[in-house]
């Protein structure tokens, strides 16, 4: 749980930074730094977990890689000036996967921690769908609401659960 808490703490930071960037408060190239750090951290933790060869760790690694590649792709888009359509379509794939993970997590939940983490997965589905709508469908009018959703979720679904996991309170 400590590794999950570590990653969630930084996912909170990157969602907050990306939300501010989407609102025009931070330059995309500056936000890329946090995306590279969080994407790289999540990649390392996921690959480390996958290398253990155990079913639960490999499953967690597979789902963790969804975050890794999302943030690494955001960094690429921010640094290269690409339009993000590919990232948008990837976000649809991630949203669909997150919906399935949500169902599985709620079905298997046995503790308060399990239910909190399942609720986080449920909350990330509309966020990734928002990234799909902005990126792939180019509905730029969605940018501001999705940015605020990212900022709120930064605190409620990532930073706070990450902090609580790291301090043993969740």
PDB file of C-alpha atoms in Angstrom:
ATOM      1  CA  UNK A   1       0.000   0.000   0.000  1.00  0.00           C
ATOM      2  CA  UNK A   2       2.913   2.370   0.582  1.00  0.00           C
ATOM      3  CA  UNK A   3       3.928   2.241  -3.096  1.00  0.00           C
ATOM      4  CA  UNK A   4       0.329   2.931  -4.099  1.00  0.00           C
ATOM      5  CA  UNK A   5       0.275   5.853  -1.676  1.00  0.00           C
ATOM      6  CA  UNK A   6       3.516   7.178  -3.163  1.00  0.00           C
ATOM      7  CA  UNK A   7       2.139   7.124  -6.687  1.00  0.00           C
ATOM      8  CA  UNK A   8      -1.235   8.581  -5.664  1.00  0.00           C
ATOM      9  CA  UNK A   9       0.473  11.483  -3.887  1.00  0.00           C
ATOM     10  CA  UNK A  10       2.194  12.465  -7.124  1.00  0.00           C
ATOM     11  CA  UNK A  11      -0.898  11.769  -9.227  1.00  0.00           C
ATOM     12  CA  UNK A  12      -2.581  14.360  -7.015  1.00  0.00           C
ATOM     13  CA  UNK A  13       0.192  16.831  -7.774  1.00  0.00           C
ATOM     14  CA  UNK A  14       0.103  16.212 -11.526  1.00  0.00           C
ATOM     15  CA  UNK A  15      -3.696  16.408 -11.756  1.00  0.00           C
ATOM     16  CA  UNK A  16      -3.569  19.716  -9.887  1.00  0.00           C
ATOM     17  CA  UNK A  17      -0.823  21.067 -12.167  1.00  0.00           C
ATOM     18  CA  UNK A  18      -2.561  19.807 -15.319  1.00  0.00           C
ATOM     19  CA  UNK A  19      -5.841  21.387 -14.228  1.00  0.00           C
ATOM     20  CA  UNK A  20      -4.081  24.709 -13.694  1.00  0.00           C
ATOM     21  CA  UNK A  21      -2.374  24.345 -17.080  1.00  0.00           C
ATOM     22  CA  UNK A  22      -5.716  23.684 -18.768  1.00  0.00           C
ATOM     23  CA  UNK A  23      -6.998  26.898 -17.156  1.00  0.00           C
ATOM     24  CA  UNK A  24      -4.030  28.813 -18.562  1.00  0.00           C
ATOM     25  CA  UNK A  25      -2.424  29.426 -15.145  1.00  0.00           C
ATOM     26  CA  UNK A  26       0.708  27.375 -15.933  1.00  0.00           C
ATOM     27  CA  UNK A  27       2.438  27.036 -19.302  1.00  0.00           C
ATOM     28  CA  UNK A  28       2.144  23.547 -20.850  1.00  0.00           C
ATOM     29  CA  UNK A  29       5.930  23.211 -21.097  1.00  0.00           C
ATOM     30  CA  UNK A  30       6.233  23.966 -17.397  1.00  0.00           C
ATOM     31  CA  UNK A  31       3.503  21.432 -16.544  1.00  0.00           C
ATOM     32  CA  UNK A  32       5.433  18.846 -18.577  1.00  0.00           C
ATOM     33  CA  UNK A  33       8.005  18.607 -15.771  1.00  0.00           C
ATOM     34  CA  UNK A  34       5.435  17.224 -13.303  1.00  0.00           C
ATOM     35  CA  UNK A  35       4.024  14.919 -15.980  1.00  0.00           C
ATOM     36  CA  UNK A  36       7.477  13.490 -16.682  1.00  0.00           C
ATOM     37  CA  UNK A  37       8.177  12.986 -12.979  1.00  0.00           C
ATOM     38  CA  UNK A  38       4.824  11.372 -12.210  1.00  0.00           C
ATOM     39  CA  UNK A  39       4.744   9.325 -15.410  1.00  0.00           C
ATOM     40  CA  UNK A  40       8.283   8.106 -14.764  1.00  0.00           C
ATOM     41  CA  UNK A  41       7.584   7.324 -11.108  1.00  0.00           C
ATOM     42  CA  UNK A  42       4.422   5.422 -11.967  1.00  0.00           C
ATOM     43  CA  UNK A  43       6.259   3.581 -14.738  1.00  0.00           C
ATOM     44  CA  UNK A  44       9.030   2.538 -12.342  1.00  0.00           C
ATOM     45  CA  UNK A  45       6.603   1.403  -9.623  1.00  0.00           C
ATOM     46  CA  UNK A  46       4.436  -0.477 -12.142  1.00  0.00           C
ATOM     47  CA  UNK A  47       7.368  -2.269 -13.770  1.00  0.00           C
ATOM     48  CA  UNK A  48       8.821  -3.092 -10.356  1.00  0.00           C
ATOM     49  CA  UNK A  49       5.466  -4.610  -9.361  1.00  0.00           C
ATOM     50  CA  UNK A  50       5.170  -6.538 -12.609  1.00  0.00           C
ATOM     51  CA  UNK A  51       8.664  -7.971 -12.147  1.00  0.00           C
ATOM     52  CA  UNK A  52       7.512  -9.686  -8.944  1.00  0.00           C
ATOM     53  CA  UNK A  53       5.597 -12.184 -11.098  1.00  0.00           C
ATOM     54  CA  UNK A  54       2.580 -12.437  -8.765  1.00  0.00           C
ATOM     55  CA  UNK A  55      -0.982 -12.138 -10.103  1.00  0.00           C
ATOM     56  CA  UNK A  56      -2.161  -9.246  -7.935  1.00  0.00           C
ATOM     57  CA  UNK A  57       1.033  -7.252  -8.479  1.00  0.00           C
ATOM     58  CA  UNK A  58       0.937  -7.776 -12.238  1.00  0.00           C
ATOM     59  CA  UNK A  59      -2.718  -6.706 -12.341  1.00  0.00           C
ATOM     60  CA  UNK A  60      -1.916  -3.575 -10.301  1.00  0.00           C
ATOM     61  CA  UNK A  61       1.050  -2.873 -12.596  1.00  0.00           C
ATOM     62  CA  UNK A  62      -1.108  -3.157 -15.708  1.00  0.00           C
ATOM     63  CA  UNK A  63      -3.575  -0.633 -14.335  1.00  0.00           C
ATOM     64  CA  UNK A  64      -0.779   1.597 -13.023  1.00  0.00           C
ATOM     65  CA  UNK A  65       0.695   1.761 -16.506  1.00  0.00           C
ATOM     66  CA  UNK A  66      -2.512   3.466 -17.661  1.00  0.00           C
ATOM     67  CA  UNK A  67      -1.488   6.400 -15.471  1.00  0.00           C
ATOM     68  CA  UNK A  68       2.168   6.202 -16.519  1.00  0.00           C
ATOM     69  CA  UNK A  69       1.465   6.482 -20.201  1.00  0.00           C
ATOM     70  CA  UNK A  70      -1.225   9.106 -19.740  1.00  0.00           C
ATOM     71  CA  UNK A  71       1.208  11.457 -17.987  1.00  0.00           C
ATOM     72  CA  UNK A  72       4.144  10.648 -20.259  1.00  0.00           C
ATOM     73  CA  UNK A  73       1.899  11.316 -23.267  1.00  0.00           C
ATOM     74  CA  UNK A  74       0.690  14.604 -21.755  1.00  0.00           C
ATOM     75  CA  UNK A  75       4.342  15.600 -21.311  1.00  0.00           C
ATOM     76  CA  UNK A  76       5.049  14.715 -24.936  1.00  0.00           C
ATOM     77  CA  UNK A  77       2.068  16.759 -26.160  1.00  0.00           C
ATOM     78  CA  UNK A  78       3.052  19.716 -23.965  1.00  0.00           C
ATOM     79  CA  UNK A  79       6.686  19.664 -25.094  1.00  0.00           C
ATOM     80  CA  UNK A  80       6.127  18.916 -28.781  1.00  0.00           C
ATOM     81  CA  UNK A  81       3.079  21.073 -29.441  1.00  0.00           C
ATOM     82  CA  UNK A  82       1.063  18.173 -30.857  1.00  0.00           C
ATOM     83  CA  UNK A  83      -2.726  18.565 -30.778  1.00  0.00           C
ATOM     84  CA  UNK A  84      -3.360  15.662 -28.405  1.00  0.00           C
ATOM     85  CA  UNK A  85      -5.814  13.698 -30.555  1.00  0.00           C
ATOM     86  CA  UNK A  86      -3.925  10.449 -30.001  1.00  0.00           C
ATOM     87  CA  UNK A  87      -3.896  11.113 -26.268  1.00  0.00           C
ATOM     88  CA  UNK A  88      -7.632  11.756 -26.475  1.00  0.00           C
ATOM     89  CA  UNK A  89      -8.293   8.377 -28.070  1.00  0.00           C
ATOM     90  CA  UNK A  90      -6.001   6.692 -25.539  1.00  0.00           C
ATOM     91  CA  UNK A  91      -8.047   8.405 -22.818  1.00  0.00           C
ATOM     92  CA  UNK A  92     -11.198   6.718 -24.163  1.00  0.00           C
ATOM     93  CA  UNK A  93      -9.457   3.345 -23.859  1.00  0.00           C
ATOM     94  CA  UNK A  94      -8.370   4.213 -20.318  1.00  0.00           C
ATOM     95  CA  UNK A  95     -11.870   5.404 -19.348  1.00  0.00           C
ATOM     96  CA  UNK A  96     -13.386   2.128 -20.562  1.00  0.00           C
ATOM     97  CA  UNK A  97     -10.740   0.123 -18.700  1.00  0.00           C
ATOM     98  CA  UNK A  98     -11.256   2.227 -15.568  1.00  0.00           C
ATOM     99  CA  UNK A  99     -14.998   1.504 -15.709  1.00  0.00           C
ATOM    100  CA  UNK A 100     -14.268  -2.236 -15.717  1.00  0.00           C
ATOM    101  CA  UNK A 101     -11.710  -1.858 -12.918  1.00  0.00           C
ATOM    102  CA  UNK A 102     -14.316   0.074 -10.910  1.00  0.00           C
ATOM    103  CA  UNK A 103     -16.798  -2.800 -11.173  1.00  0.00           C
ATOM    104  CA  UNK A 104     -14.154  -5.353 -10.212  1.00  0.00           C
ATOM    105  CA  UNK A 105     -12.887  -3.242  -7.317  1.00  0.00           C
ATOM    106  CA  UNK A 106     -16.353  -2.745  -5.829  1.00  0.00           C
ATOM    107  CA  UNK A 107     -17.189  -6.449  -6.280  1.00  0.00           C
ATOM    108  CA  UNK A 108     -14.000  -7.523  -4.468  1.00  0.00           C
ATOM    109  CA  UNK A 109     -13.984  -4.785  -1.793  1.00  0.00           C
ATOM    110  CA  UNK A 110     -13.698  -6.062   1.759  1.00  0.00           C
ATOM    111  CA  UNK A 111     -12.447  -3.049   3.696  1.00  0.00           C
ATOM    112  CA  UNK A 112     -12.968   0.688   3.891  1.00  0.00           C
ATOM    113  CA  UNK A 113      -9.694   1.149   1.992  1.00  0.00           C
ATOM    114  CA  UNK A 114     -10.937  -1.111  -0.801  1.00  0.00           C
ATOM    115  CA  UNK A 115     -14.155   0.902  -1.115  1.00  0.00           C
ATOM    116  CA  UNK A 116     -12.296   4.223  -1.126  1.00  0.00           C
ATOM    117  CA  UNK A 117      -9.947   3.036  -3.879  1.00  0.00           C
ATOM    118  CA  UNK A 118     -12.875   1.641  -5.893  1.00  0.00           C
ATOM    119  CA  UNK A 119     -14.604   5.031  -5.591  1.00  0.00           C
ATOM    120  CA  UNK A 120     -11.426   6.696  -6.866  1.00  0.00           C
ATOM    121  CA  UNK A 121     -11.489   4.473  -9.945  1.00  0.00           C
ATOM    122  CA  UNK A 122     -15.149   5.393 -10.459  1.00  0.00           C
ATOM    123  CA  UNK A 123     -14.297   9.097 -10.237  1.00  0.00           C
ATOM    124  CA  UNK A 124     -11.487   8.786 -12.793  1.00  0.00           C
ATOM    125  CA  UNK A 125     -13.840   7.423 -15.476  1.00  0.00           C
ATOM    126  CA  UNK A 126     -15.515  10.792 -16.207  1.00  0.00           C
ATOM    127  CA  UNK A 127     -12.167  12.575 -15.962  1.00  0.00           C
ATOM    128  CA  UNK A 128     -10.593  10.394 -18.654  1.00  0.00           C
ATOM    129  CA  UNK A 129     -13.809  10.697 -20.694  1.00  0.00           C
ATOM    130  CA  UNK A 130     -13.421  14.467 -20.444  1.00  0.00           C
ATOM    131  CA  UNK A 131      -9.864  14.176 -21.767  1.00  0.00           C
ATOM    132  CA  UNK A 132     -11.255  12.091 -24.648  1.00  0.00           C
ATOM    133  CA  UNK A 133     -13.883  14.714 -25.482  1.00  0.00           C
ATOM    134  CA  UNK A 134     -11.323  17.536 -25.440  1.00  0.00           C
ATOM    135  CA  UNK A 135      -8.497  15.672 -27.149  1.00  0.00           C
ATOM    136  CA  UNK A 136     -10.106  13.376 -29.702  1.00  0.00           C
ATOM    137  CA  UNK A 137     -13.407  15.144 -30.352  1.00  0.00           C
ATOM    138  CA  UNK A 138     -11.869  18.638 -30.037  1.00  0.00           C
ATOM    139  CA  UNK A 139     -14.745  19.990 -27.902  1.00  0.00           C
ATOM    140  CA  UNK A 140     -12.699  22.806 -26.419  1.00  0.00           C
ATOM    141  CA  UNK A 141     -15.721  24.210 -24.557  1.00  0.00           C
ATOM    142  CA  UNK A 142     -15.222  21.273 -22.178  1.00  0.00           C
ATOM    143  CA  UNK A 143     -11.726  22.406 -21.193  1.00  0.00           C
ATOM    144  CA  UNK A 144     -12.670  24.595 -18.239  1.00  0.00           C
ATOM    145  CA  UNK A 145     -15.076  22.110 -16.579  1.00  0.00           C
ATOM    146  CA  UNK A 146     -12.636  19.219 -17.110  1.00  0.00           C
ATOM    147  CA  UNK A 147      -9.809  21.346 -15.701  1.00  0.00           C
ATOM    148  CA  UNK A 148     -11.804  21.994 -12.530  1.00  0.00           C
ATOM    149  CA  UNK A 149     -12.741  18.317 -12.324  1.00  0.00           C
ATOM    150  CA  UNK A 150      -9.026  17.463 -12.506  1.00  0.00           C
ATOM    151  CA  UNK A 151      -8.248  19.932  -9.715  1.00  0.00           C
ATOM    152  CA  UNK A 152     -11.006  18.598  -7.446  1.00  0.00           C
ATOM    153  CA  UNK A 153     -10.030  15.002  -8.167  1.00  0.00           C
ATOM    154  CA  UNK A 154      -6.381  15.860  -7.541  1.00  0.00           C
ATOM    155  CA  UNK A 155      -7.309  16.420  -3.918  1.00  0.00           C
ATOM    156  CA  UNK A 156     -10.123  13.922  -3.358  1.00  0.00           C
ATOM    157  CA  UNK A 157      -9.011  10.890  -5.380  1.00  0.00           C
ATOM    158  CA  UNK A 158      -5.235  11.133  -5.366  1.00  0.00           C
ATOM    159  CA  UNK A 159      -3.468  13.499  -2.966  1.00  0.00           C
ATOM    160  CA  UNK A 160      -5.656  12.804   0.079  1.00  0.00           C
ATOM    161  CA  UNK A 161      -5.889   9.001  -0.388  1.00  0.00           C
ATOM    162  CA  UNK A 162      -2.156   8.913  -1.167  1.00  0.00           C
ATOM    163  CA  UNK A 163      -1.343  10.848   1.976  1.00  0.00           C
ATOM    164  CA  UNK A 164      -3.629   8.660   4.076  1.00  0.00           C
ATOM    165  CA  UNK A 165      -2.098   5.474   2.652  1.00  0.00           C
ATOM    166  CA  UNK A 166       1.428   6.742   3.303  1.00  0.00           C
ATOM    167  CA  UNK A 167       0.601   7.662   6.897  1.00  0.00           C
ATOM    168  CA  UNK A 168      -1.228   4.394   7.589  1.00  0.00           C
ATOM    169  CA  UNK A 169      -4.589   6.080   8.115  1.00  0.00           C
ATOM    170  CA  UNK A 170      -6.264   4.366   5.166  1.00  0.00           C
TER     171      UNK A 170
END
